[in-house]
Amino acid sequence: MRDGEELDNKIISASGNNMIGNLKLTRNKYPKNILFSYLNINSIRNKIDDLECLIGGIVDIICVAETKIDGSFPNSQFSLSGFKTPPYRLDISDKSGGLLTFVKNDIPSRLLSAQLPDDIQILPVELNLRKSKWLILNVYRPPKQRCKYFLDKLSECILYFSSFDSIIVIGDMNLEPDSPEISSFIESHSFFNHMKEKTCWKSTQGSCIDLILSNRKYSLFNTGTLETGLSDHHLLVYSMLKTTYQKLPP
């Protein structure tokens, strides 16, 4: 490796460590608030240990996309210390797609069924925080999937769970928030886009395609991005609920 490359890697590493440090400070400042995240990881099969080392002790909910695993991969291979086992899981194939949602043991939660087509990647999870219930939709839209088709099915899913007053849609839409399709979707559901930063660096100018949408504009705070080194082009996106929760006893 050339000296210049070594210097670049040191700079990237230092920057990443600083960002992790900032996230830890946020966690320590608000220990009773739920910190949730999303990462298009581009295959998780050999990255689960790195994911746990990086944010396992900091983040309460970890949504992962493009897991690229199928039924031949056992749940035990993707367990995280302190998180529910097995994780909530939606497999597509070992070559594309797939979702995982990890939730801390002390957060009451359950996987919901939405009766969606096999090619729609939406993983609905309920959080029961006693005073409030949240619906977390971990989503991924492949680049070649028609925007209207995906967003129509996402809308159907939201309507199916209309009993929830508080909803978060988090995921790689492969669409920027100012695109006509997403803008119309946000408006029709009275959502707010909390992610303003570039989240994907497949191109030199970057793009904001990993979105955090909610119908509770003032219930989320400390939204940001984090370079993990675990994805090909995507940053991890995260935010925090203003709602606090009491941890369950052991």
mmCIF file of C-alpha atoms in Angstrom:
data_model
loop_
_atom_site.group_PDB
_atom_site.id
_atom_site.type_symbol
_atom_site.label_atom_id
_atom_site.label_comp_id
_atom_site.label_asym_id
_atom_site.label_seq_id
_atom_site.Cartn_x
_atom_site.Cartn_y
_atom_site.Cartn_z
ATOM 1 C CA MET A 1 0.000 0.000 0.000
ATOM 2 C CA ARG A 2 1.306 3.448 -0.892
ATOM 3 C CA ASP A 3 1.967 6.079 1.785
ATOM 4 C CA GLY A 4 -0.844 8.253 0.404
ATOM 5 C CA GLU A 5 -3.325 5.383 0.677
ATOM 6 C CA GLU A 6 -2.262 4.688 4.252
ATOM 7 C CA LEU A 7 -2.793 8.351 5.130
ATOM 8 C CA ASP A 8 -6.246 8.345 3.497
ATOM 9 C CA ASN A 9 -7.247 5.234 5.458
ATOM 10 C CA LYS A 10 -6.047 6.790 8.725
ATOM 11 C CA ILE A 11 -8.095 9.908 8.021
ATOM 12 C CA ILE A 12 -11.188 7.827 7.227
ATOM 13 C CA SER A 13 -10.654 5.716 10.363
ATOM 14 C CA ALA A 14 -10.206 8.794 12.571
ATOM 15 C CA SER A 15 -13.314 10.389 11.104
ATOM 16 C CA GLY A 16 -15.319 7.200 11.672
ATOM 17 C CA ASN A 17 -14.104 6.895 15.266
ATOM 18 C CA ASN A 18 -15.056 10.516 15.904
ATOM 19 C CA MET A 19 -18.569 9.912 14.522
ATOM 20 C CA ILE A 20 -18.962 6.807 16.708
ATOM 21 C CA GLY A 21 -17.788 8.893 19.653
ATOM 22 C CA ASN A 22 -20.466 11.489 18.948
ATOM 23 C CA LEU A 23 -23.105 8.755 18.739
ATOM 24 C CA LYS A 24 -21.947 7.355 22.102
ATOM 25 C CA LEU A 25 -22.221 10.813 23.637
ATOM 26 C CA THR A 26 -25.797 11.081 22.352
ATOM 27 C CA ARG A 27 -26.564 7.638 23.795
ATOM 28 C CA ASN A 28 -25.118 8.583 27.189
ATOM 29 C CA LYS A 29 -26.977 11.902 27.247
ATOM 30 C CA TYR A 30 -30.344 10.265 26.532
ATOM 31 C CA PRO A 31 -30.108 6.751 28.041
ATOM 32 C CA LYS A 32 -33.894 6.218 28.254
ATOM 33 C CA ASN A 33 -34.691 7.255 24.677
ATOM 34 C CA ILE A 34 -34.852 4.713 21.859
ATOM 35 C CA LEU A 35 -32.081 5.118 19.306
ATOM 36 C CA PHE A 36 -32.890 3.377 16.029
ATOM 37 C CA SER A 37 -30.898 2.931 12.826
ATOM 38 C CA TYR A 38 -30.850 1.569 9.276
ATOM 39 C CA LEU A 39 -28.061 0.299 7.043
ATOM 40 C CA ASN A 40 -28.056 -1.134 3.528
ATOM 41 C CA ILE A 41 -25.249 -3.556 4.363
ATOM 42 C CA ASN A 42 -24.877 -5.367 0.999
ATOM 43 C CA SER A 43 -24.640 -8.891 2.514
ATOM 44 C CA ILE A 44 -24.557 -9.454 6.249
ATOM 45 C CA ARG A 45 -23.293 -13.025 6.285
ATOM 46 C CA ASN A 46 -19.684 -12.149 7.256
ATOM 47 C CA LYS A 47 -20.352 -8.792 8.932
ATOM 48 C CA ILE A 48 -22.519 -9.588 11.958
ATOM 49 C CA ASP A 49 -19.610 -9.501 14.429
ATOM 50 C CA ASP A 50 -18.382 -6.189 13.052
ATOM 51 C CA LEU A 51 -21.896 -4.750 13.271
ATOM 52 C CA GLU A 52 -22.173 -5.774 16.917
ATOM 53 C CA CYS A 53 -18.737 -4.386 17.794
ATOM 54 C CA LEU A 54 -19.510 -1.088 16.099
ATOM 55 C CA ILE A 55 -23.005 -0.184 17.351
ATOM 56 C CA GLY A 56 -24.344 -3.173 19.304
ATOM 57 C CA GLY A 57 -23.949 -1.479 22.669
ATOM 58 C CA ILE A 58 -25.188 1.902 21.478
ATOM 59 C CA VAL A 59 -28.255 1.476 19.248
ATOM 60 C CA ASP A 60 -31.560 -0.030 20.449
ATOM 61 C CA ILE A 61 -33.057 -0.973 17.073
ATOM 62 C CA ILE A 62 -30.970 -1.945 14.044
ATOM 63 C CA CYS A 63 -32.724 -2.279 10.673
ATOM 64 C CA VAL A 64 -30.603 -3.918 7.984
ATOM 65 C CA ALA A 65 -31.294 -4.211 4.249
ATOM 66 C CA GLU A 66 -29.811 -6.259 1.407
ATOM 67 C CA THR A 67 -28.926 -9.019 3.843
ATOM 68 C CA LYS A 68 -28.524 -11.469 0.946
ATOM 69 C CA ILE A 69 -29.346 -14.587 2.953
ATOM 70 C CA ASP A 70 -31.903 -17.357 2.532
ATOM 71 C CA GLY A 71 -33.329 -20.214 4.580
ATOM 72 C CA SER A 72 -30.023 -22.092 4.525
ATOM 73 C CA PHE A 73 -28.599 -19.495 6.939
ATOM 74 C CA PRO A 74 -29.720 -20.291 10.531
ATOM 75 C CA ASN A 75 -31.040 -17.583 12.835
ATOM 76 C CA SER A 76 -28.247 -18.360 15.294
ATOM 77 C CA GLN A 77 -25.731 -17.004 12.786
ATOM 78 C CA PHE A 78 -27.262 -13.538 13.104
ATOM 79 C CA SER A 79 -27.736 -13.120 16.848
ATOM 80 C CA LEU A 80 -26.578 -9.941 18.574
ATOM 81 C CA SER A 81 -25.815 -9.811 22.296
ATOM 82 C CA GLY A 82 -28.595 -8.027 24.176
ATOM 83 C CA PHE A 83 -31.045 -8.239 21.260
ATOM 84 C CA LYS A 84 -34.058 -10.492 20.775
ATOM 85 C CA THR A 85 -33.285 -13.888 19.250
ATOM 86 C CA PRO A 86 -34.131 -14.657 16.554
ATOM 87 C CA PRO A 87 -34.163 -11.238 14.896
ATOM 88 C CA TYR A 88 -37.183 -10.272 12.798
ATOM 89 C CA ARG A 89 -36.372 -11.471 9.317
ATOM 90 C CA LEU A 90 -37.503 -11.296 5.695
ATOM 91 C CA ASP A 91 -35.426 -13.281 3.192
ATOM 92 C CA ILE A 92 -35.433 -12.822 -0.584
ATOM 93 C CA SER A 93 -32.426 -14.808 -1.838
ATOM 94 C CA ASP A 94 -28.739 -15.309 -1.107
ATOM 95 C CA LYS A 95 -27.907 -12.995 -4.017
ATOM 96 C CA SER A 96 -30.214 -10.017 -3.498
ATOM 97 C CA GLY A 97 -32.504 -8.199 -1.099
ATOM 98 C CA GLY A 98 -33.593 -9.242 2.365
ATOM 99 C CA LEU A 99 -34.317 -7.447 5.643
ATOM 100 C CA LEU A 100 -33.422 -7.950 9.299
ATOM 101 C CA THR A 101 -34.628 -5.948 12.292
ATOM 102 C CA PHE A 102 -32.835 -6.299 15.616
ATOM 103 C CA VAL A 103 -34.633 -5.022 18.747
ATOM 104 C CA LYS A 104 -33.148 -4.854 22.251
ATOM 105 C CA ASN A 105 -34.407 -7.475 24.700
ATOM 106 C CA ASP A 106 -35.832 -4.864 27.069
ATOM 107 C CA ILE A 107 -38.041 -3.192 24.449
ATOM 108 C CA PRO A 108 -41.481 -4.839 24.115
ATOM 109 C CA SER A 109 -41.930 -5.621 20.422
ATOM 110 C CA ARG A 110 -43.441 -8.090 18.007
ATOM 111 C CA LEU A 111 -43.350 -8.910 14.318
ATOM 112 C CA LEU A 112 -46.523 -8.087 12.406
ATOM 113 C CA SER A 113 -47.958 -9.717 9.304
ATOM 114 C CA ALA A 114 -49.024 -7.457 6.447
ATOM 115 C CA GLN A 115 -49.933 -10.009 3.723
ATOM 116 C CA LEU A 116 -47.727 -8.408 1.080
ATOM 117 C CA PRO A 117 -46.586 -9.775 -2.306
ATOM 118 C CA ASP A 118 -43.371 -11.807 -2.236
ATOM 119 C CA ASP A 119 -41.453 -9.176 -4.194
ATOM 120 C CA ILE A 120 -42.257 -6.355 -1.742
ATOM 121 C CA GLN A 121 -39.643 -5.875 0.949
ATOM 122 C CA ILE A 122 -41.344 -4.413 4.017
ATOM 123 C CA LEU A 123 -40.793 -5.721 7.544
ATOM 124 C CA PRO A 124 -43.369 -4.316 10.041
ATOM 125 C CA VAL A 125 -42.543 -4.356 13.757
ATOM 126 C CA GLU A 126 -44.617 -3.030 16.654
ATOM 127 C CA LEU A 127 -42.998 -1.299 19.627
ATOM 128 C CA ASN A 128 -45.162 -1.210 22.742
ATOM 129 C CA LEU A 129 -43.843 1.552 24.970
ATOM 130 C CA ARG A 130 -46.774 1.416 27.420
ATOM 131 C CA LYS A 131 -47.867 5.003 26.923
ATOM 132 C CA SER A 132 -47.540 4.743 23.139
ATOM 133 C CA LYS A 133 -47.259 2.185 20.362
ATOM 134 C CA TRP A 134 -45.028 2.703 17.333
ATOM 135 C CA LEU A 135 -45.069 0.949 13.983
ATOM 136 C CA ILE A 136 -41.568 0.628 12.508
ATOM 137 C CA LEU A 137 -41.512 -0.284 8.805
ATOM 138 C CA ASN A 138 -38.081 -1.487 7.693
ATOM 139 C CA VAL A 139 -38.196 -1.205 3.880
ATOM 140 C CA TYR A 140 -36.076 -1.659 0.766
ATOM 141 C CA ARG A 141 -36.995 -0.870 -2.834
ATOM 142 C CA PRO A 142 -34.657 -2.479 -5.400
ATOM 143 C CA PRO A 143 -33.535 -0.006 -8.090
ATOM 144 C CA LYS A 144 -35.331 -1.910 -10.857
ATOM 145 C CA GLN A 145 -38.663 -2.178 -9.046
ATOM 146 C CA ARG A 146 -41.266 0.280 -10.307
ATOM 147 C CA CYS A 147 -41.616 3.228 -7.934
ATOM 148 C CA LYS A 148 -45.393 3.409 -8.172
ATOM 149 C CA TYR A 149 -45.808 -0.310 -7.553
ATOM 150 C CA PHE A 150 -43.638 -0.251 -4.425
ATOM 151 C CA LEU A 151 -45.132 2.938 -2.997
ATOM 152 C CA ASP A 152 -48.669 1.714 -3.677
ATOM 153 C CA LYS A 153 -47.946 -1.457 -1.694
ATOM 154 C CA LEU A 154 -46.288 0.567 1.052
ATOM 155 C CA SER A 155 -49.385 2.762 1.219
ATOM 156 C CA GLU A 156 -51.589 -0.334 1.443
ATOM 157 C CA CYS A 157 -49.425 -1.580 4.311
ATOM 158 C CA ILE A 158 -49.760 1.726 6.171
ATOM 159 C CA LEU A 159 -53.543 1.684 5.703
ATOM 160 C CA TYR A 160 -53.659 -1.939 6.879
ATOM 161 C CA PHE A 161 -52.045 -0.791 10.142
ATOM 162 C CA SER A 162 -54.184 2.331 10.431
ATOM 163 C CA SER A 163 -54.777 1.649 14.124
ATOM 164 C CA PHE A 164 -51.258 2.953 14.811
ATOM 165 C CA ASP A 165 -51.077 6.653 15.538
ATOM 166 C CA SER A 166 -47.265 6.738 15.337
ATOM 167 C CA ILE A 167 -45.474 5.364 12.278
ATOM 168 C CA ILE A 168 -41.873 5.360 11.084
ATOM 169 C CA VAL A 169 -40.828 4.271 7.595
ATOM 170 C CA ILE A 170 -37.081 3.777 7.421
ATOM 171 C CA GLY A 171 -35.163 2.430 4.470
ATOM 172 C CA ASP A 172 -33.384 2.629 1.149
ATOM 173 C CA MET A 173 -36.008 3.886 -1.284
ATOM 174 C CA ASN A 174 -33.573 4.412 -4.158
ATOM 175 C CA LEU A 175 -35.408 7.717 -4.543
ATOM 176 C CA GLU A 176 -34.506 11.142 -3.217
ATOM 177 C CA PRO A 177 -37.047 12.933 -0.987
ATOM 178 C CA ASP A 178 -37.634 15.683 -3.536
ATOM 179 C CA SER A 179 -38.542 13.230 -6.298
ATOM 180 C CA PRO A 180 -42.168 13.567 -7.465
ATOM 181 C CA GLU A 181 -42.991 10.003 -6.358
ATOM 182 C CA ILE A 182 -41.692 10.358 -2.801
ATOM 183 C CA SER A 183 -42.978 13.911 -2.446
ATOM 184 C CA SER A 184 -46.471 12.751 -3.366
ATOM 185 C CA PHE A 185 -46.217 9.760 -1.022
ATOM 186 C CA ILE A 186 -45.075 11.942 1.890
ATOM 187 C CA GLU A 187 -47.875 14.429 1.300
ATOM 188 C CA SER A 188 -50.595 11.795 0.973
ATOM 189 C CA HIS A 189 -49.723 10.259 4.366
ATOM 190 C CA SER A 190 -48.911 13.539 6.147
ATOM 191 C CA PHE A 191 -45.364 12.320 6.689
ATOM 192 C CA PHE A 192 -42.209 14.296 7.355
ATOM 193 C CA ASN A 193 -38.742 13.436 6.045
ATOM 194 C CA HIS A 194 -36.200 13.629 8.869
ATOM 195 C CA MET A 195 -33.139 12.783 6.752
ATOM 196 C CA LYS A 196 -31.517 15.789 5.085
ATOM 197 C CA GLU A 197 -27.924 14.561 4.603
ATOM 198 C CA LYS A 198 -26.394 12.552 1.771
ATOM 199 C CA THR A 199 -26.648 8.875 2.641
ATOM 200 C CA CYS A 200 -25.238 7.082 -0.411
ATOM 201 C CA TRP A 201 -21.947 7.744 -2.201
ATOM 202 C CA LYS A 202 -22.232 5.525 -5.259
ATOM 203 C CA SER A 203 -21.730 8.722 -7.259
ATOM 204 C CA THR A 204 -19.252 11.498 -6.523
ATOM 205 C CA GLN A 205 -22.006 14.012 -5.708
ATOM 206 C CA GLY A 206 -23.807 11.599 -3.376
ATOM 207 C CA SER A 207 -27.538 11.138 -2.904
ATOM 208 C CA CYS A 208 -30.118 11.042 -0.115
ATOM 209 C CA ILE A 209 -31.963 7.774 -0.725
ATOM 210 C CA ASP A 210 -31.917 6.156 2.746
ATOM 211 C CA LEU A 211 -34.848 7.974 4.299
ATOM 212 C CA ILE A 212 -36.473 8.293 7.715
ATOM 213 C CA LEU A 213 -40.141 9.245 7.352
ATOM 214 C CA SER A 214 -42.693 9.639 10.117
ATOM 215 C CA ASN A 215 -46.110 11.093 10.839
ATOM 216 C CA ARG A 216 -44.743 12.531 14.113
ATOM 217 C CA LYS A 217 -42.512 15.406 13.017
ATOM 218 C CA TYR A 218 -41.672 16.571 16.534
ATOM 219 C CA SER A 219 -41.284 13.114 18.097
ATOM 220 C CA LEU A 220 -37.885 12.393 16.523
ATOM 221 C CA PHE A 221 -34.596 14.152 17.172
ATOM 222 C CA ASN A 222 -30.819 13.676 16.915
ATOM 223 C CA THR A 223 -31.114 12.402 13.339
ATOM 224 C CA GLY A 224 -27.845 11.803 11.493
ATOM 225 C CA THR A 225 -25.566 9.525 9.486
ATOM 226 C CA LEU A 226 -22.584 7.338 10.336
ATOM 227 C CA GLU A 227 -19.863 5.781 8.178
ATOM 228 C CA THR A 228 -19.524 2.150 9.278
ATOM 229 C CA GLY A 229 -17.217 0.671 6.653
ATOM 230 C CA LEU A 230 -19.662 -2.276 6.418
ATOM 231 C CA SER A 231 -21.497 -1.208 3.253
ATOM 232 C CA ASP A 232 -20.359 -0.620 -0.292
ATOM 233 C CA HIS A 233 -21.804 2.878 -0.729
ATOM 234 C CA HIS A 234 -24.303 3.532 2.062
ATOM 235 C CA LEU A 235 -23.991 5.308 5.387
ATOM 236 C CA LEU A 236 -25.901 4.143 8.427
ATOM 237 C CA VAL A 237 -28.803 6.509 9.167
ATOM 238 C CA TYR A 238 -30.204 6.946 12.656
ATOM 239 C CA SER A 239 -32.596 8.936 14.793
ATOM 240 C CA MET A 240 -34.009 8.947 18.317
ATOM 241 C CA LEU A 241 -37.517 8.934 19.756
ATOM 242 C CA LYS A 242 -38.338 11.674 22.235
ATOM 243 C CA THR A 243 -40.524 9.110 23.972
ATOM 244 C CA THR A 244 -38.692 7.432 26.849
ATOM 245 C CA TYR A 245 -39.282 3.896 28.028
ATOM 246 C CA GLN A 246 -38.750 1.963 31.233
ATOM 247 C CA LYS A 247 -36.488 -1.032 30.762
ATOM 248 C CA LEU A 248 -38.029 -4.404 31.487
ATOM 249 C CA PRO A 249 -36.654 -6.316 34.495
ATOM 250 C CA PRO A 250 -34.209 -9.173 33.723
#
